[in-house]
XYZ file of C-alpha atoms in Angstrom:
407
model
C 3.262 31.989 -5.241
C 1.993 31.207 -1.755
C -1.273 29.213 -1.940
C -4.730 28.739 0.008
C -6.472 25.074 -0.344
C -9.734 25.349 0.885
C -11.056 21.774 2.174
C -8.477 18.664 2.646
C -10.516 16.144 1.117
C -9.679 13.445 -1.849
C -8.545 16.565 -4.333
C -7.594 19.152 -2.151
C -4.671 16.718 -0.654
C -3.777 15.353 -3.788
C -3.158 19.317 -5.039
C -0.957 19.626 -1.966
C 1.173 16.403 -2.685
C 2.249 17.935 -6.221
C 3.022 20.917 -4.949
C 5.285 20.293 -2.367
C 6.634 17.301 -4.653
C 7.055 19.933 -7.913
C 8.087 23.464 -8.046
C 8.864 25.771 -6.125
C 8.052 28.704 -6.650
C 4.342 27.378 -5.209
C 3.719 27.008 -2.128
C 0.553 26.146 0.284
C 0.894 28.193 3.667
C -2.579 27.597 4.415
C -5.255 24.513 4.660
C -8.581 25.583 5.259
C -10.291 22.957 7.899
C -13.882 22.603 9.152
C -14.307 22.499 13.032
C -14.624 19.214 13.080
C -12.092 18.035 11.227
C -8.620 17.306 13.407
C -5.679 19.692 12.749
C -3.262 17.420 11.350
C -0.641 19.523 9.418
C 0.987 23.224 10.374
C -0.909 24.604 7.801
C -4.537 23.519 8.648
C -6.865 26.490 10.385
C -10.056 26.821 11.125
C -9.974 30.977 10.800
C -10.958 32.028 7.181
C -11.045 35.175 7.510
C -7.125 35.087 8.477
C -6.852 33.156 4.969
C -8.770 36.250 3.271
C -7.155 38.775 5.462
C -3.078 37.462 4.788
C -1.632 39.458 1.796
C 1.283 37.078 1.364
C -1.777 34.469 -0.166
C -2.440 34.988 -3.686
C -4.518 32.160 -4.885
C -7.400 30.348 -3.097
C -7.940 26.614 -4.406
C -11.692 26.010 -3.665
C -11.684 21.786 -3.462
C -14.717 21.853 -1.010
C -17.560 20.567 -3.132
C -21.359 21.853 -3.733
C -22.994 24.983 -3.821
C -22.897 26.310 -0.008
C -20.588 27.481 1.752
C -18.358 27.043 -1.162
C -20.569 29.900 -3.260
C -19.428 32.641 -0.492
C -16.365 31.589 0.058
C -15.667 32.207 -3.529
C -16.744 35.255 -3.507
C -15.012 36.634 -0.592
C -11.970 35.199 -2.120
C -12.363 36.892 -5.014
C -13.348 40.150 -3.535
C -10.263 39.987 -1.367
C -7.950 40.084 -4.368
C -7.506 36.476 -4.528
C -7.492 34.573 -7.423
C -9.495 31.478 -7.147
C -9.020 27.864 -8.843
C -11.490 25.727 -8.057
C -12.501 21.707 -9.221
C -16.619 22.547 -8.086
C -18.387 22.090 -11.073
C -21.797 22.373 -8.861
C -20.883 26.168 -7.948
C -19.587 27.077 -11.012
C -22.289 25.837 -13.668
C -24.757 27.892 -11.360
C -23.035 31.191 -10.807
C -20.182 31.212 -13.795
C -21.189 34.520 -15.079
C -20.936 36.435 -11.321
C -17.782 34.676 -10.814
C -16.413 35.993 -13.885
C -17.820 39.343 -13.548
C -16.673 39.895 -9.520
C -12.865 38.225 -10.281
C -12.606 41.180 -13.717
C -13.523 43.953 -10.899
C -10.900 42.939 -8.804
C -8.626 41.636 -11.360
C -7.943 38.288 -10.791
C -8.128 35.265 -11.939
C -11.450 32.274 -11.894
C -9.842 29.405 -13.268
C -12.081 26.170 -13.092
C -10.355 23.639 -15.806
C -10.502 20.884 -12.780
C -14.928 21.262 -12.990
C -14.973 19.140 -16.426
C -13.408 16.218 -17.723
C -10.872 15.263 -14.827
C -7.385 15.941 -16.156
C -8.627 15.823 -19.108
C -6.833 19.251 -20.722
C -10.767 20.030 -22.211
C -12.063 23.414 -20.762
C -8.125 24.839 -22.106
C -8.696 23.368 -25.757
C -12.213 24.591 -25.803
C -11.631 27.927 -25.430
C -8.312 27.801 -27.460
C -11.304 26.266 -30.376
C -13.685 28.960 -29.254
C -11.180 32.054 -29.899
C -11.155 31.728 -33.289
C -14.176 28.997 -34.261
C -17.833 28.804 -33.785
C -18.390 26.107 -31.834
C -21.557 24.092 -32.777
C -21.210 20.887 -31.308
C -20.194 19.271 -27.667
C -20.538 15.706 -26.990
C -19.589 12.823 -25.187
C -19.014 10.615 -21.855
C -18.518 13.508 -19.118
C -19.148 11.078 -16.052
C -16.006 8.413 -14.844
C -18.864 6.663 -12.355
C -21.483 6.012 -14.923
C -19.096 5.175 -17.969
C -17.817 2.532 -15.250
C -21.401 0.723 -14.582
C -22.080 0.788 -17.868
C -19.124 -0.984 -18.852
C -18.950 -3.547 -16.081
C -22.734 -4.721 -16.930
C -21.812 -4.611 -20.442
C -18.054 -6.828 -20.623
C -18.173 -8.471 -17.001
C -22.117 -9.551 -17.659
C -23.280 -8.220 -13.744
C -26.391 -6.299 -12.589
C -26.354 -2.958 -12.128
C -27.065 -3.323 -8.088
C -22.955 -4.944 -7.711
C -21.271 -2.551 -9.945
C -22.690 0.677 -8.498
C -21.226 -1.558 -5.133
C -17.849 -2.141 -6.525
C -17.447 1.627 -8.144
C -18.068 2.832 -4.238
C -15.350 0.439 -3.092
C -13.301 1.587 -6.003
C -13.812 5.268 -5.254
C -15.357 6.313 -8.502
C -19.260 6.887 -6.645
C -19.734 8.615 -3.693
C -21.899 7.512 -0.475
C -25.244 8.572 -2.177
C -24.471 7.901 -5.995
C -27.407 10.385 -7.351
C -25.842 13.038 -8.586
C -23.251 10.435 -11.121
C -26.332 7.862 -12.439
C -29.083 10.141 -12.381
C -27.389 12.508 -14.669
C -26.738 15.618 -12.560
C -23.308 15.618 -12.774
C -22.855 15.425 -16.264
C -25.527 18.413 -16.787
C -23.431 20.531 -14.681
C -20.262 19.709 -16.717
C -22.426 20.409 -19.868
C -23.768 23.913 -18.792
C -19.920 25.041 -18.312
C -19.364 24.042 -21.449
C -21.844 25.347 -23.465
C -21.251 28.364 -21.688
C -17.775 28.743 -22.410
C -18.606 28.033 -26.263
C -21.303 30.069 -27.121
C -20.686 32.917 -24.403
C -24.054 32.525 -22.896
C -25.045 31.576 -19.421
C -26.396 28.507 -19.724
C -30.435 27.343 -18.860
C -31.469 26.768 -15.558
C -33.129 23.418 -16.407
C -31.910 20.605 -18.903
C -33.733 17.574 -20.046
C -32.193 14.353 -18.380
C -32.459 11.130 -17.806
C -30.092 9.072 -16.265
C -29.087 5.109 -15.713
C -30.587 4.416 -12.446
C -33.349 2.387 -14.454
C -31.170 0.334 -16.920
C -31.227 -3.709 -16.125
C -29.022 -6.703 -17.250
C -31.705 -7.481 -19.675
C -31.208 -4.180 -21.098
C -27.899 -4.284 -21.686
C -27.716 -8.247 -22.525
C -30.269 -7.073 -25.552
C -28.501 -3.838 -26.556
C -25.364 -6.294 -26.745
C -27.034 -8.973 -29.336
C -28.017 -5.874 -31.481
C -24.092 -5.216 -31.603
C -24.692 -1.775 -29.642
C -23.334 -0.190 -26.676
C -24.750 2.354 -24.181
C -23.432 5.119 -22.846
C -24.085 8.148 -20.472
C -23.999 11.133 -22.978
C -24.097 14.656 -22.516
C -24.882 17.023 -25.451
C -25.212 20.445 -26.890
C -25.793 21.704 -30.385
C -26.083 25.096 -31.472
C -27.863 26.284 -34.885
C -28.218 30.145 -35.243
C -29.272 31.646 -32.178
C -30.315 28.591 -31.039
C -29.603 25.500 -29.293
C -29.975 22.566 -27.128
C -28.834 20.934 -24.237
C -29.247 17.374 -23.162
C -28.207 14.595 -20.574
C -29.557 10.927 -21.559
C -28.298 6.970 -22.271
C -27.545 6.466 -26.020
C -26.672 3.631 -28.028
C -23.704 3.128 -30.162
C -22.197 0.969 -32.395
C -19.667 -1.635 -31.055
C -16.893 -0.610 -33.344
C -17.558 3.496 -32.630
C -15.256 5.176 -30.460
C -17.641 5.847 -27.216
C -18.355 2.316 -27.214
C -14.867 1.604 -26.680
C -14.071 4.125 -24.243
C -13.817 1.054 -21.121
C -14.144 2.116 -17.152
C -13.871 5.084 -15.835
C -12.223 7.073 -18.506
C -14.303 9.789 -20.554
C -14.537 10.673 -24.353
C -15.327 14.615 -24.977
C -15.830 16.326 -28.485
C -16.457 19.080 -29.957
C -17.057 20.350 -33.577
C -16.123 23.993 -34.950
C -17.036 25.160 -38.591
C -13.360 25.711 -38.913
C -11.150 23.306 -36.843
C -14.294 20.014 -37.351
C -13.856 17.503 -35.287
C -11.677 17.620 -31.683
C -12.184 14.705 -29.504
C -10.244 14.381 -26.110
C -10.062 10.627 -24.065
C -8.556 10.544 -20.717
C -8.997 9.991 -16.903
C -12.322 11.935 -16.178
C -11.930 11.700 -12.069
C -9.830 11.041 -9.896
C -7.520 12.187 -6.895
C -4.455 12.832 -8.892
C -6.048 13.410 -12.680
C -8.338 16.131 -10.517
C -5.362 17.838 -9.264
C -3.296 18.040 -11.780
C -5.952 19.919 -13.745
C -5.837 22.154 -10.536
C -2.277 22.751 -10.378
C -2.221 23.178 -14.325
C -4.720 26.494 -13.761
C -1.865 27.228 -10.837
C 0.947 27.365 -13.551
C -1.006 29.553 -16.129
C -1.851 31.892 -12.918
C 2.076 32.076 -12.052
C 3.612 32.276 -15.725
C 0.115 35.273 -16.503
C -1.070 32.837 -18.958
C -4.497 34.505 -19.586
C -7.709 32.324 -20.176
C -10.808 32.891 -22.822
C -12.303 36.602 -21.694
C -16.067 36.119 -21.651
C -18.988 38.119 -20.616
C -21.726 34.824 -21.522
C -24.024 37.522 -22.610
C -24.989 35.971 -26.253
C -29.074 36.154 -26.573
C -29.418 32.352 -27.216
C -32.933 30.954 -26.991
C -32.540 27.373 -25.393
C -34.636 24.652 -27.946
C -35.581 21.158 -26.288
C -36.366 19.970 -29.859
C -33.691 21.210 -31.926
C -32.699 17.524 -32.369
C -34.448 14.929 -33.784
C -33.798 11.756 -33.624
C -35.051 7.815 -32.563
C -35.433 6.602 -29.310
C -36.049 2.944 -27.599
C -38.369 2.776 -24.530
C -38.552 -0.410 -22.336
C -41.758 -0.225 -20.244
C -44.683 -2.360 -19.111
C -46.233 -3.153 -22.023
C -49.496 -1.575 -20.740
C -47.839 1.406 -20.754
C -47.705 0.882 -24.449
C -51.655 0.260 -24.426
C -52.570 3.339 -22.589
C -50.507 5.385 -25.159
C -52.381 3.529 -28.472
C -55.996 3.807 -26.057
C -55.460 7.680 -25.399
C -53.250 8.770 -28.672
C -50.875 10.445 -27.048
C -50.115 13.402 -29.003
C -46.720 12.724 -28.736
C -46.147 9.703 -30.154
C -49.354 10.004 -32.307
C -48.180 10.231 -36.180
C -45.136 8.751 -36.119
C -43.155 5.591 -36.820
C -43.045 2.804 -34.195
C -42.172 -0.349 -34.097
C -41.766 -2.972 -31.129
C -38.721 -4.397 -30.659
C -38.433 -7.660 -28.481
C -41.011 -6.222 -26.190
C -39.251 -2.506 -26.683
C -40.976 0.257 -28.111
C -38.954 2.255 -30.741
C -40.194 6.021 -31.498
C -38.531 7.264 -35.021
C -37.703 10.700 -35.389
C -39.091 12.304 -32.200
C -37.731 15.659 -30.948
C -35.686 15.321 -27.801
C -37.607 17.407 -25.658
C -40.866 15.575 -26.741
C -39.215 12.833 -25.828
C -37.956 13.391 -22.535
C -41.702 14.974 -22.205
C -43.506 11.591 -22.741
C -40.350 9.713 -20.378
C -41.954 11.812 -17.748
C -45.360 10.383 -18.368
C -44.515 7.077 -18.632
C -42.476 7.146 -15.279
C -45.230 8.255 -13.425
C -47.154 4.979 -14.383
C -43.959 2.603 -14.306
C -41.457 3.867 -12.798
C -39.010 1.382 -13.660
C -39.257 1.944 -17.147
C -36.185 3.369 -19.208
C -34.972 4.897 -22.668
C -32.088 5.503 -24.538
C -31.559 7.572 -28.060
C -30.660 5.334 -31.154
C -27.399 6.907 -32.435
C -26.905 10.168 -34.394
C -30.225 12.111 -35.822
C -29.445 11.892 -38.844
C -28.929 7.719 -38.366
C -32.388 5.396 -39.123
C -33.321 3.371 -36.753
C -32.667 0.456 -39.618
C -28.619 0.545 -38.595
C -29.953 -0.443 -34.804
C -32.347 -2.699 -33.285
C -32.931 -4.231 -36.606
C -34.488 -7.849 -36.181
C -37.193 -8.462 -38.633
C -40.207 -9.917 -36.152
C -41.130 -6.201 -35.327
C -44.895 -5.558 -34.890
C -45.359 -2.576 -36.811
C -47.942 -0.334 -34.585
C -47.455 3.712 -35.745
């Protein structure tokens, strides 16, 4: 099987060092280069169309990265015959569905098990659970970059300002960060997802909120309450409904996200028949990255088919179909505005104030992440995290007894 890599970059090379170090009955011919990058290798060209247009090349490996050029090259790839494997979770949580349809016309293969969860084996076991099962559940720590600041601040006692330093130096964060503590890239990884487990294509907007805000203090407080935050992406399906969302939440000490340390990530997923599947392993990486890659390779050589889906399920997308509590650190005349004007989201309902943090009981998420959106625009410093599992009291967390009762 002769093979295209398009881009040479931190995945695309380590794909081409286990190929030409493993089997061989794969083979890259051809490294697709931009202009200004310097011909290194025999392999590296500039000419894509002579990559599309060679009829020895039967899979493209898309290792470029975001939304354009990569979209088109794709798609050419595809409608060239070619199948594609790609690691661009970006591209692929936005146009999943065309992808699928166009690579079916020309019957190929779009393999992506590289977009989610590193070499993590998780978009493979999710559709082996979503054969059979219906999936209601997906959870967990999607993002290497954030799992690693939140660690760091947590066991190593720093701000947040060093550790997103050290993760660049480390490789985990790129140049501009945004995408990993902001949330983006974990909504991406949770749209493919969802996607693949309820055959639907997934919303075009999620509720998120990310860990740019968190401080020390945060943290330090968290710690003394014998909780632990984490980065969590989330889906739940009930009927023909469900949810989607990307936001900090606290755990216990002793539960298992709160002991998943660095970069690693902890996925999971919950069908009515198989319960509870969780997966733990390297979630980026050079070498995790590509091995994912060059596992989608193998089940393209040896015609191991993937999960057929046509993500055309008539889901309705529900911000509130979870419930639960939520802590919000803010200047505390952001909490006076909200008692002055009753805001109608937090009006009728428990709260209590927490060492100078306000704790909402029992909100809906998407009224939650509503009223985040308020309160950033007056402090915009101010952050939040969810208090466990819904169906969890906000009595197990955050549970000293000089609370100011004000709902």
């Amino acid at each position: 099987m002769k093979i295209a890599i398009l881009g040479f970059g931190t995945v695309g090379s380590g794909v081409y060092d286990i190929i030409a170090n493993g089997d061989t009955r794969m083979r890259v011919t051809a490294i697709f280069i931009r202009p200004t990058h310097p011909a290194t290798m025999p392999e590296m060209t500039t000419d894509l169309d002579a990559i599309l247009n060679d009829p020895t090349i039967d899979v493209i490996v898309e290792t470029m990265g975001g939304l354009h050029p990569a979209h088109d090259y794709i798609l050419q790839a595809l409608q060239h015959d070619k199948h594609v494997v790609t690691a661009n979770k970006a591209v692929v949580a936005k146009y999943l569905p065309e992808f699928t349809a166009v690579a079916a016309q020309h019957h190929v293969q779009f393999y992506f098990e590289a977009t989610t969860g590193g070499g993590i084996p998780w978009i493979r076991n999710l559709e082996r659970a979503a054969r059979i099962d219906q999936i209601d559940t997906i959870e967990g720590i999607f993002n290497g970059t954030s799992n690693y600041i939140l660690d760091q601040m947590q066991r190593a006692h720093l701000d947040f300002d060093p550790v997103l330093l050290a993760a660049k130096d480390m490789g985990y964060a790129e140049a501009d960060p945004s995408a990993d503590i902001d949330g983006e890239d974990v909504v991406n990884k949770l749209k493919i997802s969802a996607a693949l487990a309820y055959n639907m294509a997934p919303p075009r907007d999620v509720p998120t909120f990310g860990i740019r805000n968190v401080s020390k203090a945060d943290i330090d407080f968290f710690a003394s309450q014998h909780q632990v935050l984490r980065l969590i992406g989330k889906s739940k399906r009930d009927g023909d409904h469900y949810s989607m969302v990307v936001e900090p939440r606290l755990y216990s000490e002793t539960a298992l996200a709160a002991n998943t340390f660095e970069n690693f990530n902890l996925i999971r997923l919950h069908g009515q028949t198989i319960g509870d599947l969780q997966f733990y392993g390297q979630g980026a990486g050079k070498y995790p990255t590509a091995n994912a890659i060059v596992q989608d390779l193998y089940d393209i050589l040896e015609n191991a088919p993937h999960l057929d889906r046509s993500f055309d399920q008539p889901l309705h997308f529900d911000a509130n179909l979870n419930v639960t509590d939520y802590v919000l650190r803010a200047d505390p005349m952001t909490f006076a505005m909200f008692n002055d004007r009753e805001t109608e989201i937090v009006n009728d309902r428990e709260t209590e104030i927490v060492n100078d943090r306000l704790v909402i009981k029992q909100i809906p998420t998407g009224d939650m992440h509503k009223l985040m959106r308020g309160v950033l625009a007056i402090d915009a410093d101010a952050f939040m995290a969810a208090i466990g599992d819904s169906e969890l009291a906000a009595k197990d967390v955050l549970h000293q007894r000089d609370q100011e009762v004000i709902g």
